[in-house]
mmCIF file of C-alpha atoms in Angstrom:
data_model
loop_
_atom_site.group_PDB
_atom_site.id
_atom_site.type_symbol
_atom_site.label_atom_id
_atom_site.label_comp_id
_atom_site.label_asym_id
_atom_site.label_seq_id
_atom_site.Cartn_x
_atom_site.Cartn_y
_atom_site.Cartn_z
ATOM 1 C CA ASP G 39 234.349 291.328 203.722
ATOM 2 C CA SER G 40 236.238 292.985 206.579
ATOM 3 C CA GLY G 41 236.383 289.845 208.713
ATOM 4 C CA VAL G 42 234.436 291.517 211.532
ATOM 5 C CA THR G 43 231.072 289.848 212.177
ATOM 6 C CA GLN G 44 228.180 291.513 213.947
ATOM 7 C CA THR G 45 224.944 289.862 214.979
ATOM 8 C CA PRO G 46 222.100 290.379 214.665
ATOM 9 C CA LYS G 47 221.913 292.562 211.561
ATOM 10 C CA HIS G 48 218.551 293.992 212.549
ATOM 11 C CA LEU G 49 216.807 294.242 215.887
ATOM 12 C CA ILE G 50 213.406 295.695 216.715
ATOM 13 C CA THR G 51 212.444 296.038 220.341
ATOM 14 C CA ALA G 52 210.194 298.053 222.614
ATOM 15 C CA THR G 53 211.050 300.922 224.908
ATOM 16 C CA GLY G 54 212.270 299.841 228.309
ATOM 17 C CA GLN G 55 213.701 296.577 227.038
ATOM 18 C CA ARG G 56 217.293 295.306 227.091
ATOM 19 C CA VAL G 57 219.242 293.965 224.126
ATOM 20 C CA THR G 58 222.696 292.512 223.505
ATOM 21 C CA LEU G 59 224.684 293.138 220.364
ATOM 22 C CA ARG G 60 227.513 290.786 219.511
ATOM 23 C CA CYS G 61 230.775 291.349 217.679
ATOM 24 C CA SER G 62 233.379 288.830 216.548
ATOM 25 C CA PRO G 63 236.610 290.614 215.624
ATOM 26 C CA ARG G 64 238.998 289.647 212.841
ATOM 27 C CA SER G 65 241.100 286.648 213.720
ATOM 28 C CA GLY G 66 243.945 287.733 215.960
ATOM 29 C CA ASP G 67 242.723 291.288 216.544
ATOM 30 C CA LEU G 68 242.969 292.237 220.219
ATOM 31 C CA SER G 69 241.231 295.609 220.139
ATOM 32 C CA VAL G 70 237.484 296.105 219.719
ATOM 33 C CA TYR G 71 235.692 299.434 219.325
ATOM 34 C CA TRP G 72 231.970 300.191 219.456
ATOM 35 C CA TYR G 73 230.456 303.148 217.594
ATOM 36 C CA GLN G 74 226.915 304.472 217.318
ATOM 37 C CA GLN G 75 225.674 306.029 214.088
ATOM 38 C CA SER G 76 222.521 308.118 214.370
ATOM 39 C CA LEU G 77 220.995 310.761 212.125
ATOM 40 C CA ASP G 78 221.401 313.583 214.617
ATOM 41 C CA GLN G 79 224.707 312.664 216.306
ATOM 42 C CA GLY G 80 226.559 311.114 213.377
ATOM 43 C CA LEU G 81 229.222 308.502 214.186
ATOM 44 C CA GLN G 82 230.073 308.552 217.879
ATOM 45 C CA PHE G 83 232.710 306.490 219.666
ATOM 46 C CA LEU G 84 231.242 304.546 222.578
ATOM 47 C CA ILE G 85 233.903 302.318 224.084
ATOM 48 C CA GLN G 86 237.083 300.372 223.368
ATOM 49 C CA TYR G 87 238.372 297.090 224.760
ATOM 50 C CA TYR G 88 241.852 295.710 224.379
ATOM 51 C CA ASN G 89 242.575 292.067 225.177
ATOM 52 C CA GLY G 90 239.678 291.858 227.598
ATOM 53 C CA GLU G 91 240.241 295.146 229.394
ATOM 54 C CA GLU G 92 238.406 298.422 228.950
ATOM 55 C CA ARG G 93 240.842 300.872 227.355
ATOM 56 C CA ALA G 94 238.861 303.987 226.496
ATOM 57 C CA LYS G 95 235.386 305.363 226.979
ATOM 58 C CA GLY G 96 233.600 307.836 224.771
ATOM 59 C CA ASN G 97 230.034 309.067 224.763
ATOM 60 C CA ILE G 98 228.556 305.925 226.239
ATOM 61 C CA LEU G 99 225.418 306.239 228.352
ATOM 62 C CA GLU G 100 225.268 304.664 231.805
ATOM 63 C CA ARG G 101 222.439 302.442 230.510
ATOM 64 C CA PHE G 102 224.927 300.907 228.086
ATOM 65 C CA SER G 103 227.739 298.534 228.971
ATOM 66 C CA ALA G 104 230.145 296.311 227.120
ATOM 67 C CA GLN G 105 232.612 293.544 227.714
ATOM 68 C CA GLN G 106 235.215 291.566 225.838
ATOM 69 C CA PHE G 107 235.454 287.861 226.524
ATOM 70 C CA PRO G 108 238.548 285.604 226.653
ATOM 71 C CA ASP G 109 237.913 284.485 223.074
ATOM 72 C CA LEU G 110 238.044 288.218 222.189
ATOM 73 C CA HIS G 111 234.463 288.544 221.015
ATOM 74 C CA SER G 112 232.626 291.507 222.471
ATOM 75 C CA GLU G 113 229.079 292.291 223.512
ATOM 76 C CA LEU G 114 227.369 295.639 223.850
ATOM 77 C CA ASN G 115 224.448 295.633 226.280
ATOM 78 C CA LEU G 116 221.811 298.329 225.954
ATOM 79 C CA SER G 117 219.171 298.559 228.697
ATOM 80 C CA SER G 118 216.106 300.654 229.518
ATOM 81 C CA LEU G 119 215.916 301.414 225.834
ATOM 82 C CA GLU G 120 214.487 304.705 224.627
ATOM 83 C CA LEU G 121 213.270 305.770 221.195
ATOM 84 C CA GLY G 122 216.412 307.864 220.820
ATOM 85 C CA ASP G 123 218.604 304.787 221.076
ATOM 86 C CA SER G 124 217.467 303.740 217.605
ATOM 87 C CA ALA G 125 220.652 303.760 215.555
ATOM 88 C CA LEU G 126 223.174 301.702 213.645
ATOM 89 C CA TYR G 127 225.762 300.231 216.015
ATOM 90 C CA PHE G 128 229.146 299.380 214.545
ATOM 91 C CA CYS G 129 231.895 297.247 215.903
ATOM 92 C CA ALA G 130 235.454 297.633 214.656
ATOM 93 C CA SER G 131 238.579 295.651 215.443
ATOM 94 C CA SER G 132 242.284 296.222 215.085
ATOM 95 C CA ALA G 133 245.401 294.183 215.683
ATOM 96 C CA ARG G 134 246.726 296.631 218.264
ATOM 97 C CA ALA G 135 245.195 299.568 220.036
ATOM 98 C CA GLU G 136 246.693 302.053 217.570
ATOM 99 C CA ALA G 137 246.453 300.028 214.350
ATOM 100 C CA GLU G 138 244.016 300.432 211.461
ATOM 101 C CA ALA G 139 240.455 299.523 212.393
ATOM 102 C CA PHE G 140 238.196 297.273 210.303
ATOM 103 C CA PHE G 141 234.446 297.686 210.628
ATOM 104 C CA GLY G 142 231.625 295.203 210.720
ATOM 105 C CA GLN G 143 228.409 295.751 208.791
ATOM 106 C CA GLY G 144 226.601 297.005 211.853
ATOM 107 C CA THR G 145 223.470 296.145 213.804
ATOM 108 C CA ARG G 146 220.473 298.326 213.069
ATOM 109 C CA LEU G 147 218.498 298.787 216.275
ATOM 110 C CA THR G 148 214.960 300.113 216.120
ATOM 111 C CA VAL G 149 213.220 300.948 219.372
ATOM 112 C CA VAL G 150 209.442 301.269 219.064
ATOM 113 C CA GLY L 49 239.054 318.476 221.807
ATOM 114 C CA ASP L 50 239.863 316.983 218.444
ATOM 115 C CA SER L 51 237.237 317.384 215.725
ATOM 116 C CA VAL L 52 236.584 316.937 212.010
ATOM 117 C CA THR L 53 234.481 319.173 209.786
ATOM 118 C CA GLN L 54 233.468 318.111 206.310
ATOM 119 C CA MET L 55 231.294 319.713 203.699
ATOM 120 C CA GLU L 56 227.587 319.189 203.989
ATOM 121 C CA GLY L 57 225.873 317.116 201.373
ATOM 122 C CA PRO L 58 224.235 315.828 199.467
ATOM 123 C CA VAL L 59 226.478 316.195 196.458
ATOM 124 C CA THR L 60 225.010 315.228 193.092
ATOM 125 C CA LEU L 61 227.286 314.851 190.079
ATOM 126 C CA SER L 62 227.080 313.489 186.582
ATOM 127 C CA GLU L 63 229.203 310.520 185.614
ATOM 128 C CA GLU L 64 232.808 311.473 184.738
ATOM 129 C CA ALA L 65 232.591 314.745 186.662
ATOM 130 C CA PHE L 66 235.354 315.875 189.017
ATOM 131 C CA LEU L 67 234.749 315.347 192.728
ATOM 132 C CA THR L 68 236.026 317.303 195.697
ATOM 133 C CA ILE L 69 234.785 316.776 199.239
ATOM 134 C CA ASN L 70 236.338 319.196 201.684
ATOM 135 C CA CYS L 71 237.551 318.099 205.098
ATOM 136 C CA THR L 72 239.319 320.115 207.772
ATOM 137 C CA TYR L 73 240.378 319.038 211.222
ATOM 138 C CA THR L 74 241.299 320.396 214.627
ATOM 139 C CA ALA L 75 243.789 318.399 216.641
ATOM 140 C CA THR L 76 246.938 318.775 218.660
ATOM 141 C CA GLY L 77 250.002 316.843 217.653
ATOM 142 C CA TYR L 78 250.127 314.783 214.481
ATOM 143 C CA PRO L 79 246.979 312.742 213.946
ATOM 144 C CA SER L 80 246.489 310.168 211.226
ATOM 145 C CA LEU L 81 243.772 311.071 208.728
ATOM 146 C CA PHE L 82 241.343 308.783 206.945
ATOM 147 C CA TRP L 83 238.528 308.670 204.444
ATOM 148 C CA TYR L 84 235.934 305.962 204.958
ATOM 149 C CA VAL L 85 233.138 305.069 202.555
ATOM 150 C CA GLN L 86 229.735 303.589 203.379
ATOM 151 C CA TYR L 87 227.831 302.060 200.475
ATOM 152 C CA PRO L 88 224.056 301.698 200.881
ATOM 153 C CA GLY L 89 223.193 299.034 203.427
ATOM 154 C CA GLU L 90 226.820 298.259 204.217
ATOM 155 C CA GLY L 91 229.388 298.991 206.889
ATOM 156 C CA LEU L 92 232.301 301.405 206.790
ATOM 157 C CA GLN L 93 235.231 300.636 204.520
ATOM 158 C CA LEU L 94 238.574 302.352 204.687
ATOM 159 C CA LEU L 95 239.095 304.189 201.410
ATOM 160 C CA LEU L 96 242.484 305.782 202.018
ATOM 161 C CA LYS L 97 244.683 307.173 204.750
ATOM 162 C CA ALA L 98 247.668 309.395 205.443
ATOM 163 C CA THR L 99 249.750 309.297 208.590
ATOM 164 C CA LYS L 100 251.961 312.376 208.305
ATOM 165 C CA ALA L 101 252.074 315.822 206.770
ATOM 166 C CA ASP L 102 252.337 315.951 202.951
ATOM 167 C CA ASP L 103 251.494 312.248 202.626
ATOM 168 C CA LYS L 104 249.072 311.474 199.812
ATOM 169 C CA GLY L 105 246.642 308.615 200.291
ATOM 170 C CA SER L 106 245.153 307.051 197.177
ATOM 171 C CA ASN L 107 242.858 304.185 196.267
ATOM 172 C CA LYS L 108 240.385 303.374 193.456
ATOM 173 C CA GLY L 109 241.126 306.704 191.757
ATOM 174 C CA PHE L 110 240.476 308.724 194.917
ATOM 175 C CA GLU L 111 243.227 310.870 196.418
ATOM 176 C CA ALA L 112 243.699 313.062 199.479
ATOM 177 C CA THR L 113 246.765 314.947 200.695
ATOM 178 C CA TYR L 114 247.508 315.635 204.361
ATOM 179 C CA ARG L 115 248.018 319.410 204.561
ATOM 180 C CA LYS L 116 249.157 320.417 208.019
ATOM 181 C CA GLU L 117 249.447 324.116 207.160
ATOM 182 C CA THR L 118 245.753 324.284 206.275
ATOM 183 C CA THR L 119 244.678 321.378 208.558
ATOM 184 C CA SER L 120 242.911 319.815 205.600
ATOM 185 C CA PHE L 121 242.490 316.427 203.948
ATOM 186 C CA HIS L 122 240.244 317.034 200.947
ATOM 187 C CA LEU L 123 239.046 314.025 198.955
ATOM 188 C CA GLU L 124 239.286 314.204 195.150
ATOM 189 C CA LYS L 125 238.541 312.010 192.182
ATOM 190 C CA GLY L 126 239.029 313.012 188.583
ATOM 191 C CA SER L 127 236.131 311.111 187.058
ATOM 192 C CA VAL L 128 233.349 309.690 189.209
ATOM 193 C CA GLN L 129 231.247 306.667 188.326
ATOM 194 C CA VAL L 130 227.719 305.696 189.312
ATOM 195 C CA SER L 131 229.250 302.998 191.518
ATOM 196 C CA ASP L 132 230.924 305.732 193.627
ATOM 197 C CA SER L 133 227.514 306.746 194.998
ATOM 198 C CA ALA L 134 227.885 306.386 198.764
ATOM 199 C CA VAL L 135 228.411 308.334 201.964
ATOM 200 C CA TYR L 136 231.981 309.480 202.571
ATOM 201 C CA PHE L 137 233.370 310.127 206.047
ATOM 202 C CA CYS L 138 236.525 311.996 206.922
ATOM 203 C CA ALA L 139 238.112 310.888 210.193
ATOM 204 C CA LEU L 140 241.156 311.376 212.369
ATOM 205 C CA GLN L 141 242.926 309.231 214.902
ATOM 206 C CA ASN L 142 245.240 310.820 217.424
ATOM 207 C CA PHE L 143 247.827 308.729 219.181
ATOM 208 C CA LYS L 144 249.398 311.466 221.250
ATOM 209 C CA ARG L 145 249.762 310.987 224.982
ATOM 210 C CA GLY L 146 246.456 311.511 226.715
ATOM 211 C CA SER L 147 244.376 310.796 223.615
ATOM 212 C CA GLN L 148 242.011 307.870 223.516
ATOM 213 C CA GLY L 149 243.176 306.802 220.063
ATOM 214 C CA ASN L 150 239.675 306.206 218.738
ATOM 215 C CA LEU L 151 238.470 307.462 215.361
ATOM 216 C CA ILE L 152 236.761 310.857 215.318
ATOM 217 C CA PHE L 153 234.452 311.248 212.339
ATOM 218 C CA GLY L 154 232.977 314.088 210.377
ATOM 219 C CA LYS L 155 229.234 314.033 209.770
ATOM 220 C CA GLY L 156 229.531 312.422 206.352
ATOM 221 C CA THR L 157 228.855 313.616 202.820
ATOM 222 C CA LYS L 158 226.372 311.756 200.651
ATOM 223 C CA LEU L 159 227.438 311.520 197.005
ATOM 224 C CA SER L 160 225.009 310.626 194.255
ATOM 225 C CA VAL L 161 226.367 310.098 190.749
ATOM 226 C CA LYS L 162 223.868 310.188 187.877
ATOM 227 C CA PRO L 163 224.488 308.366 184.574
#
């Protein structure tokens, strides 16, 4: 158990809908990363937050957004969902921005 | 930009066989290098890491050496077990100025070990 908790584990939704994925980092970790794992793109970095502030952005679509709350948990919001958004979404946390990252078990999103 | 290339799978081996999964990288500066493992239905787990040239990371019988001259970080294990069946990802993290510091992954290599 990495100490990073992601909910829900599975999510099935229709095209055009909006969903929110939640991540609780390890106790005390200030940095949260979101990654997308899909068959065609592999593991792609989406976005990083550090202590509530956006620190880095990767290949995140404009339809996607994220935030980190004062209690350090993070949410990834995916809107206007398309079939191609079906993927496994991972959250990772680390104590500092450059420290080792620990991954959650992921949320498997299926868009139908 | 920075990138990681690892050998395509799947790799199928018999128990107790020798394993090598090749990984090469492209990066400026001195990135840290990692191997992550993903067991079926689970998240990513850090298997081993190396933070500077000539460092050897090791864990659970797996080893990898950071070779700056060949920009490689090949994963090896002398005798694989059925329980090693998983997908293995090579990754780098670059902390140099101007880098985002996130992990950059290879596409993964699926290993199946037969009894």
